[in-house]
mmCIF file of C-alpha atoms and ligand atoms in Angstrom:
data_model
loop_
_atom_site.group_PDB
_atom_site.id
_atom_site.type_symbol
_atom_site.label_atom_id
_atom_site.label_comp_id
_atom_site.label_asym_id
_atom_site.label_seq_id
_atom_site.Cartn_x
_atom_site.Cartn_y
_atom_site.Cartn_z
ATOM 1 C CA MET A 1384 11.607 28.516 -16.841
ATOM 2 C CA THR A 1385 13.344 31.243 -14.377
ATOM 3 C CA VAL A 1386 13.034 31.594 -10.723
ATOM 4 C CA ASP A 1387 13.806 35.478 -9.877
ATOM 5 C CA ALA A 1388 16.755 35.596 -7.276
ATOM 6 C CA SER A 1389 14.402 36.495 -3.614
ATOM 7 C CA SER A 1390 12.427 33.335 -4.654
ATOM 8 C CA GLN A 1391 15.907 30.761 -4.523
ATOM 9 C CA GLN A 1392 14.985 30.430 -1.454
ATOM 10 C CA LEU A 1393 12.066 28.397 -1.003
ATOM 11 C CA TRP A 1394 11.917 27.356 -4.412
ATOM 12 C CA ARG A 1395 15.392 25.293 -3.004
ATOM 13 C CA ARG A 1396 12.817 24.202 0.203
ATOM 14 C CA LEU A 1397 9.850 22.812 -1.639
ATOM 15 C CA THR A 1398 11.974 21.028 -4.524
ATOM 16 C CA ASP A 1399 14.321 19.454 -2.383
ATOM 17 C CA TRP A 1400 14.500 15.458 -3.141
ATOM 18 C CA PRO A 1401 15.775 13.444 -2.119
ATOM 19 C CA ARG A 1402 15.507 14.184 1.443
ATOM 20 C CA ASN A 1403 19.096 13.591 2.650
ATOM 21 C CA ASP A 1404 18.144 10.448 4.927
ATOM 22 C CA PRO A 1405 20.539 9.098 6.956
ATOM 23 C CA ASP A 1406 19.124 6.106 6.926
ATOM 24 C CA VAL A 1407 20.002 6.105 3.368
ATOM 25 C CA LEU A 1408 22.941 6.937 4.049
ATOM 26 C CA ALA A 1409 23.560 3.995 6.191
ATOM 27 C CA ALA A 1410 22.188 1.784 3.657
ATOM 28 C CA LEU A 1411 24.932 2.862 1.337
ATOM 29 C CA GLU A 1412 27.668 2.050 3.649
ATOM 30 C CA GLU A 1413 26.247 -1.009 3.933
ATOM 31 C CA THR A 1414 26.467 -1.878 0.633
ATOM 32 C CA PHE A 1415 30.523 -0.711 1.015
ATOM 33 C CA ALA A 1416 31.129 -2.588 3.791
ATOM 34 C CA THR A 1417 29.822 -5.471 2.381
ATOM 35 C CA GLY A 1418 30.890 -5.041 -1.467
ATOM 36 C CA ASP A 1419 26.233 -4.954 -2.182
ATOM 37 C CA TRP A 1420 27.373 -2.443 -4.450
ATOM 38 C CA GLY A 1421 29.275 -4.235 -7.171
ATOM 39 C CA ARG A 1422 26.330 -6.452 -7.532
ATOM 40 C CA TYR A 1423 22.892 -7.162 -8.183
ATOM 41 C CA HIS A 1424 20.905 -10.387 -7.216
ATOM 42 C CA GLY A 1425 22.012 -10.653 -3.775
ATOM 43 C CA GLU A 1426 20.598 -9.954 0.439
ATOM 44 C CA GLN A 1427 19.400 -5.942 -0.469
ATOM 45 C CA CYS A 1428 17.516 -7.194 -3.498
ATOM 46 C CA LYS A 1429 15.873 -10.646 -1.932
ATOM 47 C CA ALA A 1430 15.318 -8.322 1.543
ATOM 48 C CA PHE A 1431 12.816 -5.666 -0.458
ATOM 49 C CA VAL A 1432 11.631 -8.392 -2.437
ATOM 50 C CA GLN A 1433 9.978 -8.925 0.627
ATOM 51 C CA GLU A 1434 9.239 -6.068 1.901
ATOM 52 C CA LEU A 1435 7.158 -4.643 -1.160
ATOM 53 C CA ALA A 1436 5.715 -7.717 -0.908
ATOM 54 C CA SER A 1437 3.846 -7.958 2.176
ATOM 55 C CA TYR A 1438 3.930 -4.819 2.760
ATOM 56 C CA HIS A 1439 1.254 -4.392 -0.133
ATOM 57 C CA SER A 1440 -0.361 -8.043 1.015
ATOM 58 C CA VAL A 1441 1.061 -9.408 -3.230
ATOM 59 C CA GLU A 1442 2.505 -12.316 -3.164
ATOM 60 C CA HIS A 1443 4.602 -12.040 -6.285
ATOM 61 C CA VAL A 1444 6.873 -9.151 -6.380
ATOM 62 C CA GLN A 1445 10.200 -8.867 -9.232
ATOM 63 C CA LEU A 1446 11.972 -6.131 -9.764
ATOM 64 C CA CYS A 1447 12.957 -4.266 -12.821
ATOM 65 C CA ALA A 1448 14.597 -1.606 -13.704
ATOM 66 C CA SER A 1449 11.930 1.931 -14.626
ATOM 67 C CA GLY A 1450 7.494 1.482 -13.957
ATOM 68 C CA THR A 1451 7.773 2.185 -17.895
ATOM 69 C CA VAL A 1452 8.695 -1.542 -17.797
ATOM 70 C CA ALA A 1453 6.940 -2.363 -15.549
ATOM 71 C CA VAL A 1454 4.355 -1.409 -17.519
ATOM 72 C CA GLU A 1455 5.812 -3.932 -20.359
ATOM 73 C CA LEU A 1456 6.465 -6.899 -18.060
ATOM 74 C CA ALA A 1457 3.271 -6.739 -17.413
ATOM 75 C CA LEU A 1458 1.207 -6.921 -20.318
ATOM 76 C CA HIS A 1459 3.457 -9.405 -21.744
ATOM 77 C CA GLY A 1460 3.218 -11.304 -18.505
ATOM 78 C CA LEU A 1461 -0.760 -11.370 -19.002
ATOM 79 C CA GLY A 1462 -0.675 -13.238 -22.524
ATOM 80 C CA ILE A 1463 -0.841 -9.413 -24.070
ATOM 81 C CA LYS A 1464 -0.241 -10.209 -27.793
ATOM 82 C CA PRO A 1465 0.536 -8.286 -30.827
ATOM 83 C CA GLY A 1466 -3.632 -7.938 -33.572
ATOM 84 C CA ASP A 1467 -4.717 -7.677 -29.030
ATOM 85 C CA GLU A 1468 -5.906 -3.750 -27.921
ATOM 86 C CA VAL A 1469 -5.423 -2.166 -24.345
ATOM 87 C CA VAL A 1470 -7.718 0.057 -23.134
ATOM 88 C CA ILE A 1471 -6.200 2.625 -21.073
ATOM 89 C CA ALA A 1472 -7.651 6.428 -20.826
ATOM 90 C CA GLY A 1473 -7.530 9.549 -22.779
ATOM 91 C CA TYR A 1474 -4.733 11.537 -20.385
ATOM 92 C CA ASP A 1475 -2.110 9.259 -19.103
ATOM 93 C CA PHE A 1476 1.906 8.625 -17.893
ATOM 94 C CA PRO A 1477 2.917 8.687 -22.353
ATOM 95 C CA GLY A 1478 4.875 5.285 -22.146
ATOM 96 C CA ASN A 1479 2.330 4.023 -21.737
ATOM 97 C CA PHE A 1480 0.577 4.329 -24.673
ATOM 98 C CA ARG A 1481 4.713 3.016 -26.056
ATOM 99 C CA ALA A 1482 3.995 0.249 -23.086
ATOM 100 C CA VAL A 1483 0.910 -1.288 -24.951
ATOM 101 C CA GLU A 1484 2.307 -1.044 -28.714
ATOM 102 C CA ALA A 1485 5.751 -2.803 -27.793
ATOM 103 C CA ALA A 1486 3.916 -5.284 -26.814
ATOM 104 C CA GLY A 1487 2.615 -5.086 -30.349
ATOM 105 C CA ALA A 1488 -0.760 -4.827 -29.347
ATOM 106 C CA ARG A 1489 -3.004 -1.492 -29.755
ATOM 107 C CA PRO A 1490 -4.165 0.907 -27.221
ATOM 108 C CA VAL A 1491 -8.062 2.082 -27.078
ATOM 109 C CA LEU A 1492 -8.212 5.452 -25.512
ATOM 110 C CA ILE A 1493 -11.800 6.043 -23.413
ATOM 111 C CA ASP A 1494 -12.154 9.502 -21.769
ATOM 112 C CA VAL A 1495 -11.735 10.500 -17.855
ATOM 113 C CA ARG A 1496 -14.572 11.448 -15.011
ATOM 114 C CA ASP A 1497 -14.813 15.026 -15.639
ATOM 115 C CA GLY A 1498 -13.578 16.804 -13.756
ATOM 116 C CA CYS A 1499 -10.811 13.995 -13.113
ATOM 117 C CA TRP A 1500 -8.065 12.422 -14.252
ATOM 118 C CA THR A 1501 -9.546 9.238 -13.968
ATOM 119 C CA PHE A 1502 -12.103 6.785 -15.944
ATOM 120 C CA SER A 1503 -14.835 4.561 -14.769
ATOM 121 C CA ALA A 1504 -15.765 1.667 -14.538
ATOM 122 C CA GLU A 1505 -19.202 2.768 -16.602
ATOM 123 C CA MET A 1506 -17.110 4.553 -19.410
ATOM 124 C CA LEU A 1507 -14.513 0.969 -19.380
ATOM 125 C CA ARG A 1508 -17.543 -1.117 -20.305
ATOM 126 C CA ALA A 1509 -17.790 1.173 -23.623
ATOM 127 C CA ALA A 1510 -14.727 0.466 -25.095
ATOM 128 C CA VAL A 1511 -15.013 -3.146 -25.039
ATOM 129 C CA ALA A 1512 -14.950 -4.822 -28.640
ATOM 130 C CA SER A 1513 -14.016 -8.986 -29.140
ATOM 131 C CA GLU A 1514 -10.363 -8.052 -30.053
ATOM 132 C CA THR A 1515 -10.178 -6.563 -26.023
ATOM 133 C CA LYS A 1516 -8.284 -8.191 -23.851
ATOM 134 C CA ALA A 1517 -6.294 -6.045 -20.837
ATOM 135 C CA VAL A 1518 -6.834 -2.438 -19.653
ATOM 136 C CA ILE A 1519 -4.853 -0.389 -18.273
ATOM 137 C CA VAL A 1520 -5.748 2.171 -16.293
ATOM 138 C CA SER A 1521 -4.307 5.108 -14.045
ATOM 139 C CA HIS A 1522 -4.133 5.779 -10.560
ATOM 140 C CA LEU A 1523 -2.840 10.423 -11.488
ATOM 141 C CA HIS A 1524 -2.403 13.612 -9.970
ATOM 142 C CA GLY A 1525 -3.342 11.852 -6.178
ATOM 143 C CA ASP A 1526 -6.958 11.145 -8.537
ATOM 144 C CA LEU A 1527 -6.968 7.455 -7.101
ATOM 145 C CA ALA A 1528 -10.263 6.364 -10.379
ATOM 146 C CA PRO A 1529 -13.113 3.394 -8.776
ATOM 147 C CA ILE A 1530 -10.225 -0.058 -8.717
ATOM 148 C CA LEU A 1531 -13.426 -1.417 -7.119
ATOM 149 C CA GLU A 1532 -15.943 -1.348 -9.620
ATOM 150 C CA ILE A 1533 -13.259 -1.320 -12.377
ATOM 151 C CA ALA A 1534 -11.829 -4.961 -11.381
ATOM 152 C CA ASP A 1535 -15.496 -6.217 -11.418
ATOM 153 C CA GLU A 1536 -15.690 -5.398 -14.468
ATOM 154 C CA CYS A 1537 -13.150 -6.852 -15.846
ATOM 155 C CA GLN A 1538 -13.604 -9.942 -14.216
ATOM 156 C CA ARG A 1539 -17.163 -10.442 -15.863
ATOM 157 C CA LEU A 1540 -16.041 -8.683 -19.042
ATOM 158 C CA GLY A 1541 -13.434 -11.065 -19.695
ATOM 159 C CA LEU A 1542 -11.005 -8.363 -18.779
ATOM 160 C CA LYS A 1543 -6.615 -8.684 -17.689
ATOM 161 C CA LEU A 1544 -6.401 -5.335 -15.569
ATOM 162 C CA VAL A 1545 -2.888 -4.189 -14.920
ATOM 163 C CA GLU A 1546 -3.115 -1.037 -12.043
ATOM 164 C CA ASP A 1547 -0.449 1.414 -12.446
ATOM 165 C CA ALA A 1548 0.314 2.923 -9.014
ATOM 166 C CA CYS A 1549 3.054 4.627 -10.108
ATOM 167 C CA GLN A 1550 1.797 7.318 -9.189
ATOM 168 C CA VAL A 1551 0.345 6.406 -5.848
ATOM 169 C CA THR A 1552 2.626 4.155 -4.254
ATOM 170 C CA GLY A 1553 1.188 3.783 -0.612
ATOM 171 C CA ALA A 1554 -2.301 5.185 -1.713
ATOM 172 C CA MET A 1555 -4.951 2.752 0.873
ATOM 173 C CA ILE A 1556 -7.912 1.801 -0.750
ATOM 174 C CA ASP A 1557 -10.761 -0.351 1.491
ATOM 175 C CA GLY A 1558 -8.320 -1.049 3.130
ATOM 176 C CA LYS A 1559 -5.415 -2.647 0.361
ATOM 177 C CA ARG A 1560 -2.856 -0.662 -0.932
ATOM 178 C CA ALA A 1561 -2.805 0.326 -4.824
ATOM 179 C CA GLY A 1562 -1.407 -1.194 -6.596
ATOM 180 C CA SER A 1563 -2.778 -4.660 -5.181
ATOM 181 C CA PHE A 1564 -5.858 -4.506 -7.297
ATOM 182 C CA GLY A 1565 -5.384 -6.198 -10.627
ATOM 183 C CA ASP A 1566 -4.390 -9.195 -12.707
ATOM 184 C CA ALA A 1567 -1.059 -6.956 -12.046
ATOM 185 C CA GLY A 1568 0.141 -3.718 -10.154
ATOM 186 C CA VAL A 1569 2.747 -1.573 -11.109
ATOM 187 C CA LEU A 1570 5.875 0.547 -8.467
ATOM 188 C CA SER A 1571 7.864 3.485 -10.038
ATOM 189 C CA PHE A 1572 11.382 4.490 -8.697
ATOM 190 C CA GLY A 1573 12.368 7.272 -10.919
ATOM 191 C CA GLY A 1574 13.789 10.052 -10.071
ATOM 192 C CA SER A 1575 11.425 12.459 -8.647
ATOM 193 C CA LYS A 1576 8.743 9.156 -7.286
ATOM 194 C CA LEU A 1577 8.487 8.937 -3.743
ATOM 195 C CA LEU A 1578 9.964 5.964 -3.317
ATOM 196 C CA THR A 1579 13.297 6.589 -5.321
ATOM 197 C CA SER A 1580 17.095 4.799 -6.457
ATOM 198 C CA GLY A 1581 17.158 6.832 -9.339
ATOM 199 C CA ARG A 1582 15.534 5.001 -11.603
ATOM 200 C CA GLY A 1583 13.727 1.474 -10.999
ATOM 201 C CA GLY A 1584 10.308 -0.522 -11.388
ATOM 202 C CA ALA A 1585 8.152 -3.130 -9.961
ATOM 203 C CA VAL A 1586 5.440 -5.210 -11.015
ATOM 204 C CA LEU A 1587 3.176 -7.406 -8.361
ATOM 205 C CA THR A 1588 0.410 -9.764 -8.440
ATOM 206 C CA ASP A 1589 -1.432 -12.419 -6.833
ATOM 207 C CA GLN A 1590 -1.001 -15.093 -10.428
ATOM 208 C CA PRO A 1591 2.129 -17.494 -9.930
ATOM 209 C CA ASP A 1592 1.715 -18.292 -13.579
ATOM 210 C CA VAL A 1593 1.788 -14.377 -14.220
ATOM 211 C CA ALA A 1594 4.462 -14.187 -11.934
ATOM 212 C CA GLN A 1595 6.656 -17.014 -14.253
ATOM 213 C CA ARG A 1596 6.023 -15.928 -17.502
ATOM 214 C CA ILE A 1597 7.182 -11.961 -16.575
ATOM 215 C CA ARG A 1598 10.137 -13.967 -14.692
ATOM 216 C CA ILE A 1599 11.522 -15.428 -18.510
ATOM 217 C CA ARG A 1600 10.844 -12.224 -19.850
ATOM 218 C CA ASN A 1601 12.856 -10.584 -18.081
ATOM 219 C CA ASP A 1602 15.763 -13.458 -18.039
ATOM 220 C CA ARG A 1603 17.623 -12.884 -21.133
ATOM 221 C CA GLY A 1604 20.658 -15.684 -20.002
ATOM 222 C CA ASN A 1605 21.018 -13.379 -17.727
ATOM 223 C CA GLU A 1606 18.516 -10.436 -15.925
ATOM 224 C CA ALA A 1607 17.371 -7.829 -18.651
ATOM 225 C CA PHE A 1608 16.055 -5.408 -16.809
ATOM 226 C CA PRO A 1609 17.425 -5.779 -13.183
ATOM 227 C CA LEU A 1610 16.872 -3.585 -10.190
ATOM 228 C CA SER A 1611 20.741 -3.389 -8.325
ATOM 229 C CA GLU A 1612 22.357 -3.994 -4.845
ATOM 230 C CA LEU A 1613 22.580 -0.548 -4.315
ATOM 231 C CA GLN A 1614 19.389 0.276 -5.446
ATOM 232 C CA ALA A 1615 17.463 -1.952 -3.158
ATOM 233 C CA ALA A 1616 19.459 -0.715 -0.042
ATOM 234 C CA VAL A 1617 18.392 3.278 -0.353
ATOM 235 C CA LEU A 1618 14.840 1.762 -1.208
ATOM 236 C CA ARG A 1619 14.383 0.013 1.731
ATOM 237 C CA PRO A 1620 14.952 2.858 4.079
ATOM 238 C CA GLN A 1621 12.511 4.340 1.820
ATOM 239 C CA LEU A 1622 10.400 1.512 2.298
ATOM 240 C CA ARG A 1623 9.395 2.364 5.874
ATOM 241 C CA LYS A 1624 8.976 6.284 5.789
ATOM 242 C CA LEU A 1625 6.272 5.852 3.004
ATOM 243 C CA ASP A 1626 3.153 5.979 5.195
ATOM 244 C CA GLU A 1627 4.937 9.047 7.535
ATOM 245 C CA LEU A 1628 5.508 11.099 4.526
ATOM 246 C CA ASN A 1629 2.509 10.329 2.726
ATOM 247 C CA ARG A 1630 0.611 11.667 5.607
ATOM 248 C CA GLN A 1631 2.043 14.305 5.762
ATOM 249 C CA ARG A 1632 2.180 14.927 2.047
ATOM 250 C CA LEU A 1633 -2.078 14.692 2.594
ATOM 251 C CA SER A 1634 -1.985 16.602 5.527
ATOM 252 C CA SER A 1635 -0.730 19.636 3.632
ATOM 253 C CA VAL A 1636 -2.438 18.455 0.390
ATOM 254 C CA ALA A 1637 -5.985 19.333 2.632
ATOM 255 C CA LEU A 1638 -4.268 22.719 3.708
ATOM 256 C CA LEU A 1639 -3.395 24.090 0.662
ATOM 257 C CA ARG A 1640 -7.312 22.849 -1.040
ATOM 258 C CA LYS A 1641 -8.638 25.120 2.409
ATOM 259 C CA LEU A 1642 -6.013 27.885 1.632
ATOM 260 C CA LEU A 1643 -6.749 27.961 -2.165
ATOM 261 C CA GLY A 1644 -11.011 27.003 -1.425
ATOM 262 C CA GLU A 1645 -13.169 24.648 -4.170
ATOM 263 C CA GLU A 1646 -13.597 27.996 -6.248
ATOM 264 C CA GLY A 1647 -10.779 29.903 -6.431
ATOM 265 C CA ALA A 1648 -8.164 29.801 -9.517
ATOM 266 C CA LEU A 1649 -7.716 26.238 -8.960
ATOM 267 C CA ARG A 1650 -10.795 22.940 -9.423
ATOM 268 C CA TRP A 1651 -9.528 20.645 -7.128
ATOM 269 C CA ALA A 1652 -10.867 16.756 -7.468
ATOM 270 C CA PRO A 1653 -14.122 15.361 -6.119
ATOM 271 C CA THR A 1654 -12.054 14.561 -1.934
ATOM 272 C CA SER A 1655 -12.889 11.099 -2.168
ATOM 273 C CA SER A 1656 -13.864 8.575 0.388
ATOM 274 C CA ASP A 1657 -13.085 7.812 4.480
ATOM 275 C CA GLN A 1658 -12.382 3.972 2.798
ATOM 276 C CA ILE A 1659 -9.512 6.097 0.858
ATOM 277 C CA SER A 1660 -6.468 8.243 1.860
ATOM 278 C CA SER A 1661 -4.577 9.217 -1.515
ATOM 279 C CA ALA A 1662 -0.733 9.169 -2.038
ATOM 280 C CA TYR A 1663 0.044 12.497 -4.311
ATOM 281 C CA PHE A 1664 3.356 12.240 -6.548
ATOM 282 C CA LYS A 1665 1.868 14.850 -7.836
ATOM 283 C CA LEU A 1666 -0.859 16.957 -6.735
ATOM 284 C CA GLY A 1667 -3.659 17.542 -9.430
ATOM 285 C CA ALA A 1668 -5.152 20.619 -10.117
ATOM 286 C CA PHE A 1669 -7.630 21.606 -12.865
ATOM 287 C CA LEU A 1670 -6.835 26.126 -14.019
ATOM 288 C CA GLU A 1671 -9.961 27.839 -14.750
ATOM 289 C CA PRO A 1672 -11.196 30.078 -15.979
ATOM 290 C CA GLN A 1673 -10.516 29.365 -19.703
ATOM 291 C CA THR A 1674 -8.550 32.477 -20.485
ATOM 292 C CA VAL A 1675 -5.943 31.938 -18.231
ATOM 293 C CA ASP A 1676 -3.048 31.149 -20.136
ATOM 294 C CA ARG A 1677 -1.858 27.512 -18.341
ATOM 295 C CA GLU A 1678 1.762 28.371 -19.796
ATOM 296 C CA ALA A 1679 2.319 31.931 -18.340
ATOM 297 C CA TRP A 1680 0.730 31.096 -14.784
ATOM 298 C CA VAL A 1681 2.282 28.017 -14.740
ATOM 299 C CA ALA A 1682 6.288 30.501 -14.983
ATOM 300 C CA GLU A 1683 4.476 33.442 -13.577
ATOM 301 C CA ALA A 1684 4.269 30.860 -10.039
ATOM 302 C CA VAL A 1685 7.783 29.649 -10.625
ATOM 303 C CA ARG A 1686 9.344 32.859 -11.174
ATOM 304 C CA ARG A 1687 8.104 33.300 -6.828
ATOM 305 C CA GLY A 1688 9.551 30.160 -6.777
ATOM 306 C CA VAL A 1689 6.400 27.850 -6.837
ATOM 307 C CA PRO A 1690 7.335 24.388 -8.308
ATOM 308 C CA VAL A 1691 4.494 23.287 -10.505
ATOM 309 C CA GLY A 1692 3.755 22.688 -14.424
ATOM 310 C CA SER A 1693 1.712 21.213 -16.997
ATOM 311 C CA GLY A 1694 -0.159 18.239 -16.718
ATOM 312 C CA PHE A 1695 0.439 15.450 -19.331
ATOM 313 C CA ARG A 1696 -0.151 15.813 -23.346
ATOM 314 C CA GLY A 1697 -2.875 13.090 -23.264
ATOM 315 C CA PHE A 1698 -3.611 11.029 -26.079
ATOM 316 C CA TYR A 1699 -6.363 12.539 -27.706
ATOM 317 C CA ARG A 1700 -4.315 14.240 -31.122
ATOM 318 C CA ARG A 1701 -3.139 10.530 -32.116
ATOM 319 C CA SER A 1702 -3.999 9.266 -35.098
ATOM 320 C CA ALA A 1703 -5.944 6.333 -35.923
ATOM 321 C CA ARG A 1704 -3.423 4.046 -37.640
ATOM 322 C CA ARG A 1705 -2.010 3.971 -34.497
ATOM 323 C CA CYS A 1706 -4.666 3.736 -31.639
ATOM 324 C CA ARG A 1707 -8.343 3.240 -31.665
ATOM 325 C CA GLN A 1708 -10.522 5.993 -30.574
ATOM 326 C CA VAL A 1709 -13.891 5.780 -27.823
ATOM 327 C CA GLY A 1710 -16.122 9.084 -29.066
ATOM 328 C CA GLU A 1711 -14.753 12.690 -28.458
ATOM 329 C CA LEU A 1712 -12.796 12.546 -25.433
ATOM 330 C CA VAL A 1713 -13.743 15.712 -24.175
ATOM 331 C CA ASN A 1714 -12.170 15.767 -21.016
ATOM 332 C CA SER A 1715 -8.952 13.596 -21.390
ATOM 333 C CA ARG A 1716 -8.147 17.392 -24.245
ATOM 334 C CA ARG A 1717 -10.183 19.333 -21.336
ATOM 335 C CA ALA A 1718 -7.074 17.599 -18.496
ATOM 336 C CA SER A 1719 -5.120 17.674 -21.299
ATOM 337 C CA GLU A 1720 -5.391 21.723 -21.265
ATOM 338 C CA ARG A 1721 -5.891 22.741 -18.442
ATOM 339 C CA THR A 1722 -3.716 20.787 -15.576
ATOM 340 C CA VAL A 1723 -1.501 21.896 -13.645
ATOM 341 C CA LEU A 1724 0.301 20.327 -11.042
ATOM 342 C CA MET A 1725 2.662 20.811 -8.072
ATOM 343 C CA HIS A 1726 5.442 18.258 -7.270
ATOM 344 C CA HIS A 1727 5.399 16.592 -3.561
ATOM 345 C CA PRO A 1728 8.177 17.857 -2.021
ATOM 346 C CA ALA A 1729 6.525 21.060 -1.826
ATOM 347 C CA LEU A 1730 4.168 19.495 -0.555
ATOM 348 C CA LEU A 1731 6.600 18.186 2.527
ATOM 349 C CA GLY A 1732 6.613 22.053 3.191
ATOM 350 C CA THR A 1733 6.730 22.997 6.749
ATOM 351 C CA ALA A 1734 3.231 24.717 7.467
ATOM 352 C CA GLU A 1735 4.247 28.548 7.041
ATOM 353 C CA ASP A 1736 5.945 27.522 3.489
ATOM 354 C CA LEU A 1737 2.299 26.207 1.903
ATOM 355 C CA GLU A 1738 1.225 28.953 3.717
ATOM 356 C CA CYS A 1739 2.766 31.985 1.976
ATOM 357 C CA VAL A 1740 2.544 29.103 -1.466
ATOM 358 C CA ALA A 1741 -1.339 29.930 -1.098
ATOM 359 C CA THR A 1742 -1.089 34.212 -1.331
ATOM 360 C CA ILE A 1743 1.413 33.644 -4.402
ATOM 361 C CA LEU A 1744 -0.909 31.235 -6.103
ATOM 362 C CA GLU A 1745 -4.363 33.528 -4.961
ATOM 363 C CA ARG A 1746 -2.872 37.059 -6.037
ATOM 364 C CA LEU A 1747 -1.118 34.807 -9.205
ATOM 365 C CA ILE A 1748 -4.641 35.510 -9.606
ATOM 366 C CA VAL A 1749 -5.077 38.115 -9.666
ATOM 367 C CA ALA A 1750 -2.591 39.859 -11.316
ATOM 368 C CA ASP A 1751 -4.324 38.057 -14.517
ATOM 369 C CA ASP A 1752 -7.283 40.134 -14.343
HETATM 370 C C1 PLP B 272 6.423 7.764 -13.289
HETATM 371 C C2 PLP B 272 5.429 6.908 -14.537
HETATM 372 C C3 PLP B 272 5.630 5.673 -14.898
HETATM 373 C C4 PLP B 272 6.946 4.890 -15.164
HETATM 374 O O1 PLP B 272 7.748 5.499 -15.170
HETATM 375 P P1 PLP B 272 9.440 5.089 -15.366
HETATM 376 O O2 PLP B 272 9.606 6.646 -14.865
HETATM 377 O O3 PLP B 272 9.722 4.378 -16.581
HETATM 378 O O4 PLP B 272 10.206 4.447 -13.529
HETATM 379 C C5 PLP B 272 4.242 5.059 -15.794
HETATM 380 N N1 PLP B 272 1.874 5.638 -14.994
HETATM 381 C C6 PLP B 272 2.779 6.335 -14.617
HETATM 382 C C7 PLP B 272 2.079 7.029 -14.396
HETATM 383 C C8 PLP B 272 4.266 6.948 -14.196
HETATM 384 O O5 PLP B 272 3.787 8.555 -13.472
#
């Protein structure tokens, strides 16, 4: 996809990530001075583990090489075995489907709520069979799953819960951090995520036996999927600023929604209650009407300097050999076909830039008519 020459500057401002942070530079210099840059397993990782645990109010944190590995480790830690079933949404991060398969388990696909990217506790209840042992719930595109109800339902049904908070790190639900509601929570520090060290991830849990199983799994005589000292060092100052940047993203989302309205080409997921404050790795919307060609819309927005893209491809087309589908997954299919996403660095733009973005996106609709 190409950006017009006249739109390059806007594009560059709205895609500036990771940003130049003097505290990250200081951390890099410190690891250079101490020699930590050449190690893994040291003071930086130890401190980061404590800071993450305290931030999320959880007992145990296992750092690892990616969010994808973190999901696999979480499933292993919860005792998922070949032949078990694991419920996931029909629209989700592709790696989560594979993580279930990597555990030797079978994905069970359930639909997402209408106009959302997450499922409800009710939808989960209808999916459970005797082989069903666990659930992965991902908060996606700023849309937070009803995790309190889902956690209750899991308890009632005897299912283990993995809460994937890779896209909403720092979000608050009812006074608690996203990632702290399940039997295990998962974070990603991938190169585009809200906390970034190029790659990286973490598993959060309150349960010592789960933490212990994960540690043993990770240890192949040496740590098999480590996060390095250098990575931990650059993540620590970012964690200290996460709340402040998330607040800024949240108010940018409110501004964009106000400027673009609720009845335009972009349909937003329902706004959450006062008890909830989301975080935005991507701001998602459903593109309307169905006759608008999504790929053309995205290409045109990019050409004008607005960093948007399409959502996940979803799993509704996966063969029955690989998974069990519950119902027709109509909402998942619509999510796969109509989701457009704006990447979070754009949400750190100035009000002027965001007004410019809104104007550009509004005109795209006019052009389409
Ligand atoms: C990014 C992401 C992950 C993990 O990604 P990695 O790139 O492996 O760190 C998992 N789940 C969701 C929903 C994600 O967005």
